[in-house]
PDB file of C-alpha atoms and ligand atoms in Angstrom:
ATOM      1  CA  MET A   1       0.000   0.000   0.000  1.00 40.00           C
ATOM      2  CA  THR A   2       1.265   3.470  -0.747  1.00 40.00           C
ATOM      3  CA  ASP A   3       1.794   5.756   2.215  1.00 40.00           C
ATOM      4  CA  SER A   4      -1.205   7.801   1.158  1.00 37.00           C
ATOM      5  CA  VAL A   5      -3.421   4.714   1.127  1.00 41.00           C
ATOM      6  CA  ARG A   6      -2.080   3.559   4.479  1.00 43.00           C
ATOM      7  CA  SER A   7      -2.601   6.863   6.146  1.00 38.00           C
ATOM      8  CA  ARG A   8      -6.085   7.040   4.706  1.00 41.00           C
ATOM      9  CA  VAL A   9      -6.884   3.549   6.002  1.00 45.00           C
ATOM     10  CA  GLU A  10      -5.586   4.500   9.429  1.00 42.00           C
ATOM     11  CA  SER A  11      -7.266   7.865   9.641  1.00 39.00           C
ATOM     12  CA  ASP A  12     -10.504   6.500   8.225  1.00 43.00           C
ATOM     13  CA  THR A  13     -10.674   3.919  10.964  1.00 41.00           C
ATOM     14  CA  THR A  14      -9.129   4.076  14.414  1.00 37.00           C
ATOM     15  CA  GLY A  15      -6.339   6.567  13.859  1.00 43.00           C
ATOM     16  CA  SER A  16      -3.758   3.914  14.671  1.00 50.00           C
ATOM     17  CA  GLU A  17      -2.474   0.774  13.054  1.00 69.00           C
ATOM     18  CA  LYS A  18      -5.094  -1.255  14.905  1.00 85.00           C
ATOM     19  CA  MET A  19      -8.013  -1.384  12.554  1.00 90.00           C
ATOM     20  CA  GLU A  20     -11.676  -2.221  12.908  1.00 94.00           C
ATOM     21  CA  ILE A  21     -12.359  -4.134   9.760  1.00 96.00           C
ATOM     22  CA  LEU A  22     -15.805  -4.951   8.411  1.00 97.00           C
ATOM     23  CA  PHE A  23     -15.834  -8.170   6.415  1.00 97.00           C
ATOM     24  CA  ALA A  24     -18.424  -8.086   3.637  1.00 97.00           C
ATOM     25  CA  THR A  25     -19.287 -11.743   3.194  1.00 96.00           C
ATOM     26  CA  GLY A  26     -22.252 -14.012   3.598  1.00 93.00           C
ATOM     27  CA  ASN A  27     -19.964 -16.769   4.884  1.00 94.00           C
ATOM     28  CA  SER A  28     -19.570 -16.552   8.663  1.00 94.00           C
ATOM     29  CA  ASN A  29     -16.830 -19.226   8.586  1.00 95.00           C
ATOM     30  CA  LYS A  30     -14.669 -16.785   6.669  1.00 96.00           C
ATOM     31  CA  VAL A  31     -15.283 -14.155   9.340  1.00 96.00           C
ATOM     32  CA  SER A  32     -14.235 -16.522  12.140  1.00 96.00           C
ATOM     33  CA  GLU A  33     -11.042 -17.448  10.304  1.00 95.00           C
ATOM     34  CA  ALA A  34     -10.218 -13.835   9.475  1.00 95.00           C
ATOM     35  CA  SER A  35     -10.806 -12.773  13.087  1.00 96.00           C
ATOM     36  CA  LEU A  36      -8.423 -15.418  14.340  1.00 94.00           C
ATOM     37  CA  VAL A  37      -5.718 -14.392  11.877  1.00 93.00           C
ATOM     38  CA  LEU A  38      -6.073 -10.615  12.100  1.00 94.00           C
ATOM     39  CA  ALA A  39      -6.373 -10.552  15.908  1.00 93.00           C
ATOM     40  CA  LYS A  40      -2.716 -11.633  15.960  1.00 91.00           C
ATOM     41  CA  PHE A  41      -1.895  -8.396  14.142  1.00 90.00           C
ATOM     42  CA  GLY A  42      -4.051  -6.330  16.511  1.00 91.00           C
ATOM     43  CA  HIS A  43      -7.037  -5.847  14.197  1.00 93.00           C
ATOM     44  CA  THR A  44     -10.659  -6.646  14.921  1.00 95.00           C
ATOM     45  CA  VAL A  45     -12.991  -8.129  12.333  1.00 96.00           C
ATOM     46  CA  SER A  46     -16.762  -8.219  12.255  1.00 96.00           C
ATOM     47  CA  GLN A  47     -19.252  -9.190   9.605  1.00 97.00           C
ATOM     48  CA  LEU A  48     -20.684  -6.234   7.701  1.00 97.00           C
ATOM     49  CA  LYS A  49     -24.449  -6.114   8.009  1.00 95.00           C
ATOM     50  CA  ILE A  50     -26.689  -3.385   6.673  1.00 92.00           C
ATOM     51  CA  ASP A  51     -30.149  -3.255   8.246  1.00 91.00           C
ATOM     52  CA  GLY A  52     -29.288  -6.545   9.932  1.00 92.00           C
ATOM     53  CA  LYS A  53     -28.524  -8.320   6.662  1.00 93.00           C
ATOM     54  CA  THR A  54     -25.260  -9.534   5.180  1.00 94.00           C
ATOM     55  CA  LEU A  55     -24.519  -8.402   1.641  1.00 89.00           C
ATOM     56  CA  ASP A  56     -25.767 -10.480  -1.227  1.00 87.00           C
ATOM     57  CA  PHE A  57     -23.221 -10.193  -4.040  1.00 90.00           C
ATOM     58  CA  SER A  58     -23.931 -10.878  -7.658  1.00 90.00           C
ATOM     59  CA  GLU A  59     -20.798 -12.767  -8.659  1.00 82.00           C
ATOM     60  CA  PRO A  60     -19.604 -12.370 -12.254  1.00 86.00           C
ATOM     61  CA  GLN A  61     -18.796 -15.502 -14.249  1.00 86.00           C
ATOM     62  CA  ALA A  62     -15.034 -15.263 -14.362  1.00 89.00           C
ATOM     63  CA  ASP A  63     -12.073 -17.614 -14.681  1.00 88.00           C
ATOM     64  CA  GLU A  64     -10.066 -15.722 -12.087  1.00 93.00           C
ATOM     65  CA  ILE A  65     -10.932 -15.160  -8.447  1.00 96.00           C
ATOM     66  CA  GLU A  66      -9.126 -11.789  -8.709  1.00 97.00           C
ATOM     67  CA  GLU A  67     -11.873 -10.537 -11.012  1.00 96.00           C
ATOM     68  CA  VAL A  68     -14.589 -11.785  -8.689  1.00 96.00           C
ATOM     69  CA  ALA A  69     -12.891 -10.209  -5.661  1.00 97.00           C
ATOM     70  CA  ILE A  70     -12.641  -6.835  -7.418  1.00 97.00           C
ATOM     71  CA  SER A  71     -16.321  -7.018  -8.303  1.00 97.00           C
ATOM     72  CA  LYS A  72     -17.239  -7.848  -4.677  1.00 97.00           C
ATOM     73  CA  SER A  73     -15.145  -4.960  -3.406  1.00 97.00           C
ATOM     74  CA  LEU A  74     -16.822  -2.479  -5.748  1.00 96.00           C
ATOM     75  CA  GLN A  75     -20.266  -3.810  -4.851  1.00 96.00           C
ATOM     76  CA  ALA A  76     -19.495  -3.595  -1.129  1.00 96.00           C
ATOM     77  CA  ARG A  77     -18.402   0.038  -1.468  1.00 97.00           C
ATOM     78  CA  ASP A  78     -21.603   0.802  -3.385  1.00 95.00           C
ATOM     79  CA  PHE A  79     -23.713  -0.852  -0.671  1.00 94.00           C
ATOM     80  CA  VAL A  80     -22.266   1.347   2.090  1.00 95.00           C
ATOM     81  CA  VAL A  81     -22.763   4.679   0.328  1.00 95.00           C
ATOM     82  CA  GLY A  82     -25.044   6.794   2.507  1.00 93.00           C
ATOM     83  CA  THR A  83     -24.714   4.468   5.529  1.00 93.00           C
ATOM     84  CA  ASN A  84     -22.684   4.782   8.738  1.00 92.00           C
ATOM     85  CA  PHE A  85     -20.125   2.465   7.160  1.00 94.00           C
ATOM     86  CA  GLU A  86     -19.186   4.743   4.282  1.00 94.00           C
ATOM     87  CA  LYS A  87     -15.817   5.575   5.838  1.00 93.00           C
ATOM     88  CA  SER A  88     -15.110   2.113   7.206  1.00 95.00           C
ATOM     89  CA  ALA A  89     -12.359  -0.225   6.088  1.00 96.00           C
ATOM     90  CA  ILE A  90     -14.128  -3.037   4.277  1.00 97.00           C
ATOM     91  CA  LEU A  91     -12.672  -6.437   3.554  1.00 97.00           C
ATOM     92  CA  VAL A  92     -13.888  -8.766   0.834  1.00 98.00           C
ATOM     93  CA  GLU A  93     -12.435 -12.053  -0.231  1.00 97.00           C
ATOM     94  CA  ASP A  94     -12.963 -14.510  -3.036  1.00 97.00           C
ATOM     95  CA  SER A  95     -11.563 -17.986  -2.741  1.00 98.00           C
ATOM     96  CA  GLY A  96     -11.860 -21.444  -4.168  1.00 98.00           C
ATOM     97  CA  LEU A  97     -10.468 -24.914  -4.608  1.00 98.00           C
ATOM     98  CA  PHE A  98      -8.485 -25.543  -7.798  1.00 98.00           C
ATOM     99  CA  ILE A  99      -7.968 -29.208  -8.728  1.00 98.00           C
ATOM    100  CA  ASN A 100      -5.094 -29.835 -11.172  1.00 98.00           C
ATOM    101  CA  SER A 101      -6.474 -32.876 -12.942  1.00 97.00           C
ATOM    102  CA  LEU A 102      -9.789 -31.076 -13.499  1.00 97.00           C
ATOM    103  CA  ASN A 103      -8.048 -28.062 -15.084  1.00 96.00           C
ATOM    104  CA  GLY A 104      -8.649 -25.941 -12.009  1.00 97.00           C
ATOM    105  CA  PHE A 105     -12.320 -26.867 -11.519  1.00 97.00           C
ATOM    106  CA  PRO A 106     -14.272 -25.863  -9.426  1.00 97.00           C
ATOM    107  CA  GLY A 107     -12.098 -22.724  -8.965  1.00 97.00           C
ATOM    108  CA  PRO A 108     -14.215 -19.566  -8.952  1.00 96.00           C
ATOM    109  CA  TYR A 109     -17.348 -21.733  -8.937  1.00 96.00           C
ATOM    110  CA  SER A 110     -16.424 -23.555  -5.725  1.00 97.00           C
ATOM    111  CA  SER A 111     -19.331 -22.304  -3.667  1.00 95.00           C
ATOM    112  CA  PHE A 112     -21.906 -23.177  -6.353  1.00 95.00           C
ATOM    113  CA  VAL A 113     -20.369 -26.580  -7.106  1.00 97.00           C
ATOM    114  CA  LYS A 114     -20.243 -27.520  -3.424  1.00 98.00           C
ATOM    115  CA  ARG A 115     -23.956 -26.753  -3.165  1.00 97.00           C
ATOM    116  CA  LYS A 116     -24.809 -28.675  -6.345  1.00 98.00           C
ATOM    117  CA  ILE A 117     -22.693 -31.849  -6.196  1.00 98.00           C
ATOM    118  CA  GLY A 118     -21.220 -31.782  -2.698  1.00 98.00           C
ATOM    119  CA  LEU A 119     -17.978 -33.327  -1.520  1.00 98.00           C
ATOM    120  CA  GLN A 120     -18.936 -36.773  -2.751  1.00 98.00           C
ATOM    121  CA  GLY A 121     -19.513 -35.324  -6.213  1.00 98.00           C
ATOM    122  CA  ILE A 122     -15.906 -34.114  -6.289  1.00 98.00           C
ATOM    123  CA  LEU A 123     -14.609 -37.479  -5.065  1.00 98.00           C
ATOM    124  CA  ASP A 124     -16.650 -39.171  -7.799  1.00 98.00           C
ATOM    125  CA  LEU A 125     -15.097 -36.919 -10.447  1.00 98.00           C
ATOM    126  CA  LEU A 126     -11.658 -38.027  -9.232  1.00 98.00           C
ATOM    127  CA  GLU A 127     -12.527 -41.708  -8.955  1.00 95.00           C
ATOM    128  CA  ASN A 128      -9.612 -43.857 -10.160  1.00 89.00           C
ATOM    129  CA  LYS A 129      -7.389 -40.786 -10.532  1.00 94.00           C
ATOM    130  CA  ASP A 130      -4.037 -40.973  -8.755  1.00 96.00           C
ATOM    131  CA  GLU A 131      -3.178 -37.362  -9.594  1.00 96.00           C
ATOM    132  CA  ARG A 132      -4.970 -35.542  -6.763  1.00 98.00           C
ATOM    133  CA  VAL A 133      -2.984 -32.314  -6.419  1.00 98.00           C
ATOM    134  CA  ALA A 134      -5.123 -29.276  -5.632  1.00 98.00           C
ATOM    135  CA  GLU A 135      -4.823 -25.881  -4.043  1.00 98.00           C
ATOM    136  CA  TYR A 136      -6.965 -23.421  -2.219  1.00 98.00           C
ATOM    137  CA  ARG A 137      -6.545 -19.836  -3.396  1.00 98.00           C
ATOM    138  CA  ALA A 138      -7.776 -16.603  -1.886  1.00 98.00           C
ATOM    139  CA  VAL A 139      -7.711 -12.977  -2.970  1.00 98.00           C
ATOM    140  CA  ALA A 140      -8.485 -10.479  -0.216  1.00 98.00           C
ATOM    141  CA  ILE A 141      -9.154  -6.800  -0.866  1.00 98.00           C
ATOM    142  CA  LEU A 142      -9.250  -4.156   1.845  1.00 97.00           C
ATOM    143  CA  SER A 143     -10.749  -0.850   0.799  1.00 96.00           C
ATOM    144  CA  THR A 144     -11.514   2.537   2.180  1.00 92.00           C
ATOM    145  CA  LYS A 145     -13.720   5.104   0.522  1.00 87.00           C
ATOM    146  CA  ASN A 146     -11.092   6.052  -2.029  1.00 86.00           C
ATOM    147  CA  GLU A 147      -8.455   3.369  -2.274  1.00 90.00           C
ATOM    148  CA  SER A 148      -7.816  -0.316  -1.904  1.00 94.00           C
ATOM    149  CA  ILE A 149      -5.088  -2.909  -1.477  1.00 96.00           C
ATOM    150  CA  SER A 150      -5.181  -6.584  -2.308  1.00 97.00           C
ATOM    151  CA  CYS A 151      -3.204  -9.727  -1.507  1.00 98.00           C
ATOM    152  CA  ARG A 152      -3.332 -13.368  -2.520  1.00 98.00           C
ATOM    153  CA  GLY A 153      -2.730 -16.572  -0.655  1.00 98.00           C
ATOM    154  CA  ARG A 154      -2.417 -20.227  -1.621  1.00 98.00           C
ATOM    155  CA  CYS A 155      -2.463 -23.502   0.252  1.00 98.00           C
ATOM    156  CA  ILE A 156      -1.268 -26.530  -1.699  1.00 98.00           C
ATOM    157  CA  GLY A 157      -2.404 -30.054  -0.978  1.00 98.00           C
ATOM    158  CA  LYS A 158      -4.229 -33.106  -2.246  1.00 98.00           C
ATOM    159  CA  ILE A 159      -7.798 -34.336  -2.484  1.00 98.00           C
ATOM    160  CA  SER A 160      -8.416 -37.215  -0.093  1.00 98.00           C
ATOM    161  CA  ARG A 161     -10.036 -40.504  -1.094  1.00 97.00           C
ATOM    162  CA  GLU A 162     -12.819 -40.093   1.441  1.00 97.00           C
ATOM    163  CA  ILE A 163     -14.632 -37.435   3.408  1.00 98.00           C
ATOM    164  CA  ILE A 164     -12.959 -37.066   6.805  1.00 98.00           C
ATOM    165  CA  GLY A 165     -13.420 -34.509   9.579  1.00 98.00           C
ATOM    166  CA  GLU A 166     -16.131 -32.238  10.842  1.00 97.00           C
ATOM    167  CA  MET A 167     -14.255 -29.006  11.409  1.00 97.00           C
ATOM    168  CA  GLY A 168     -13.802 -26.088   9.029  1.00 95.00           C
ATOM    169  CA  PHE A 169     -16.224 -25.616   6.157  1.00 96.00           C
ATOM    170  CA  GLY A 170     -16.601 -26.090   2.420  1.00 98.00           C
ATOM    171  CA  TYR A 171     -14.097 -28.572   0.991  1.00 98.00           C
ATOM    172  CA  ASP A 172     -12.084 -28.955   4.185  1.00 98.00           C
ATOM    173  CA  PRO A 173     -13.079 -32.621   4.800  1.00 98.00           C
ATOM    174  CA  ILE A 174     -11.559 -33.658   1.429  1.00 98.00           C
ATOM    175  CA  PHE A 175      -8.490 -31.366   1.378  1.00 98.00           C
ATOM    176  CA  ILE A 176      -5.174 -32.600   2.815  1.00 98.00           C
ATOM    177  CA  PRO A 177      -2.698 -29.705   3.055  1.00 98.00           C
ATOM    178  CA  ASP A 178       0.920 -30.566   2.169  1.00 98.00           C
ATOM    179  CA  GLU A 179       2.154 -28.636   5.191  1.00 97.00           C
ATOM    180  CA  GLY A 180       0.155 -30.759   7.595  1.00 95.00           C
ATOM    181  CA  ASP A 181       0.553 -34.247   8.976  1.00 97.00           C
ATOM    182  CA  GLY A 182      -1.801 -36.063   6.620  1.00 97.00           C
ATOM    183  CA  ARG A 183      -5.043 -34.954   8.239  1.00 98.00           C
ATOM    184  CA  THR A 184      -7.661 -33.167   6.152  1.00 98.00           C
ATOM    185  CA  CYS A 185      -8.430 -29.534   6.945  1.00 98.00           C
ATOM    186  CA  GLY A 186     -11.703 -30.903   8.314  1.00 98.00           C
ATOM    187  CA  GLN A 187      -9.651 -32.562  11.058  1.00 98.00           C
ATOM    188  CA  LEU A 188      -7.663 -29.443  11.936  1.00 97.00           C
ATOM    189  CA  ASN A 189      -8.821 -27.172  14.706  1.00 97.00           C
ATOM    190  CA  PRO A 190      -9.275 -23.489  13.799  1.00 95.00           C
ATOM    191  CA  GLU A 191      -5.854 -22.500  15.139  1.00 95.00           C
ATOM    192  CA  GLU A 192      -4.122 -25.271  13.162  1.00 96.00           C
ATOM    193  CA  LYS A 193      -5.926 -24.341   9.967  1.00 96.00           C
ATOM    194  CA  SER A 194      -5.178 -20.653  10.452  1.00 94.00           C
ATOM    195  CA  GLN A 195      -1.446 -21.370  10.444  1.00 94.00           C
ATOM    196  CA  ILE A 196      -1.409 -22.789   6.923  1.00 96.00           C
ATOM    197  CA  SER A 197      -4.471 -21.520   5.107  1.00 97.00           C
ATOM    198  CA  HIS A 198      -4.680 -19.536   1.887  1.00 98.00           C
ATOM    199  CA  ARG A 199      -6.881 -17.045   3.744  1.00 97.00           C
ATOM    200  CA  MET A 200      -4.249 -16.546   6.441  1.00 96.00           C
ATOM    201  CA  ARG A 201      -1.616 -15.841   3.781  1.00 97.00           C
ATOM    202  CA  ALA A 202      -3.758 -13.292   1.949  1.00 97.00           C
ATOM    203  CA  LEU A 203      -4.744 -11.551   5.199  1.00 96.00           C
ATOM    204  CA  LYS A 204      -1.226 -11.618   6.588  1.00 95.00           C
ATOM    205  CA  GLY A 205      -0.098  -9.941   3.375  1.00 95.00           C
ATOM    206  CA  LEU A 206      -2.672  -7.194   3.829  1.00 94.00           C
ATOM    207  CA  SER A 207      -1.695  -6.739   7.446  1.00 91.00           C
ATOM    208  CA  GLU A 208       1.976  -6.428   6.599  1.00 90.00           C
ATOM    209  CA  ILE A 209       1.210  -3.700   4.069  1.00 89.00           C
ATOM    210  CA  ILE A 210      -0.922  -1.809   6.594  1.00 85.00           C
ATOM    211  CA  ASN A 211       1.844  -1.973   9.176  1.00 76.00           C
ATOM    212  CA  LEU A 212       4.716  -0.879   6.938  1.00 67.00           C
ATOM    213  CA  PRO A 213       6.480   2.050   8.573  1.00 60.00           C
ATOM    214  CA  SER A 214       5.641   5.366   6.934  1.00 49.00           C
ATOM    215  CA  LYS A 215       8.437   7.153   5.144  1.00 35.00           C
TER     216      LYS A 215
HETATM  217  P1  LIG B 301     -18.986 -14.691   0.065  1.00 86.07           P
HETATM  218  O1  LIG B 301     -18.913 -14.656  -1.451  1.00 86.07           O
HETATM  219  O2  LIG B 301     -20.243 -14.085   0.591  1.00 86.07           O
HETATM  220  O3  LIG B 301     -17.751 -14.151   0.710  1.00 86.07           O
HETATM  221  P2  LIG B 301     -18.841 -17.567  -0.317  1.00 86.07           P
HETATM  222  O4  LIG B 301     -18.765 -18.731   0.590  1.00 86.07           O
HETATM  223  O5  LIG B 301     -19.849 -17.645  -1.441  1.00 86.07           O
HETATM  224  O6  LIG B 301     -19.065 -16.248   0.533  1.00 86.07           O
HETATM  225  P3  LIG B 301     -16.751 -17.548  -2.295  1.00 86.07           P
HETATM  226  O7  LIG B 301     -17.649 -17.080  -3.388  1.00 86.07           O
HETATM  227  O8  LIG B 301     -15.393 -16.937  -2.185  1.00 86.07           O
HETATM  228  O9  LIG B 301     -17.404 -17.329  -0.872  1.00 86.07           O
HETATM  229  O10 LIG B 301     -16.657 -19.116  -2.398  1.00 86.07           O
HETATM  230  C1  LIG B 301     -15.599 -19.775  -1.837  1.00 86.07           C
HETATM  231  C2  LIG B 301     -15.950 -21.226  -1.720  1.00 86.07           C
HETATM  232  O11 LIG B 301     -14.734 -21.973  -1.857  1.00 86.07           O
HETATM  233  C3  LIG B 301     -16.489 -21.536  -0.332  1.00 86.07           C
HETATM  234  O12 LIG B 301     -17.890 -21.416  -0.268  1.00 86.07           O
HETATM  235  C4  LIG B 301     -15.988 -22.969  -0.129  1.00 86.07           C
HETATM  236  O13 LIG B 301     -16.844 -23.869  -0.776  1.00 86.07           O
HETATM  237  C5  LIG B 301     -14.638 -22.946  -0.856  1.00 86.07           C
HETATM  238  N1  LIG B 301     -13.582 -22.540   0.089  1.00 86.07           N
HETATM  239  C6  LIG B 301     -12.896 -21.366   0.114  1.00 86.07           C
HETATM  240  N2  LIG B 301     -12.060 -21.322   1.158  1.00 86.07           N
HETATM  241  C7  LIG B 301     -12.224 -22.468   1.813  1.00 86.07           C
HETATM  242  C8  LIG B 301     -11.679 -23.001   2.984  1.00 86.07           C
HETATM  243  O14 LIG B 301     -10.809 -22.318   3.732  1.00 86.07           O
HETATM  244  N3  LIG B 301     -12.079 -24.207   3.377  1.00 86.07           N
HETATM  245  C9  LIG B 301     -12.968 -24.898   2.661  1.00 86.07           C
HETATM  246  N4  LIG B 301     -13.559 -24.478   1.558  1.00 86.07           N
HETATM  247  C10 LIG B 301     -13.193 -23.258   1.123  1.00 86.07           C
END
């Protein structure tokens, strides 16, 4: 982030490097994970609600999560115009699971595909396939009224042969991170997941930019 962006983020929020961040997402699991990660950097995170409701994004059909994240960020800024949140720092994030042998499917369509075919549907698509490399990717964008910064994160792993674990959300019970000990993300507690996740990496990147010393 440029110094001008950083100072605007700081002055628009708490006046210090500790920020109160509003996460515009309908997915409360993302909020919990972001809170855990960003609390370590001194920031607080809460879910953005307007008139008691979370934002309902219209997501563009796009091959890249970057494009979807930019669209969400612009929509979120539009939603807060004329509300008490107009000057707030707003976080959005788009993420997904990219499976190598399926040419990156479900990628940007991860949320939709999970709803339609579920975890078993993905395992069925990979039946008899030994090549099971996949990665989670996230793009996080933090914006103020006038400017924004973005960071990406990845978490590389493999798709399991069965559904294991009840923790996390989404594809966690079929995703085995390479940095772990062979358990799926669905078997990791929130603290364990937050140490290796794509979301953590994207958010840590944002936090490091915010905390860069000013010139
Ligand atoms: P918002 O758009 O409202 O933020 P969403 O859940 O629809 O919520 P995305 O469009 O970014 O979010 O979809 C990401 C999907 O990718 C998510 O619903 C999961 O199915 C999957 N996913 C992303 N990160 C994940 C994670 O850490 N663990 C498991 N699945 C994940």
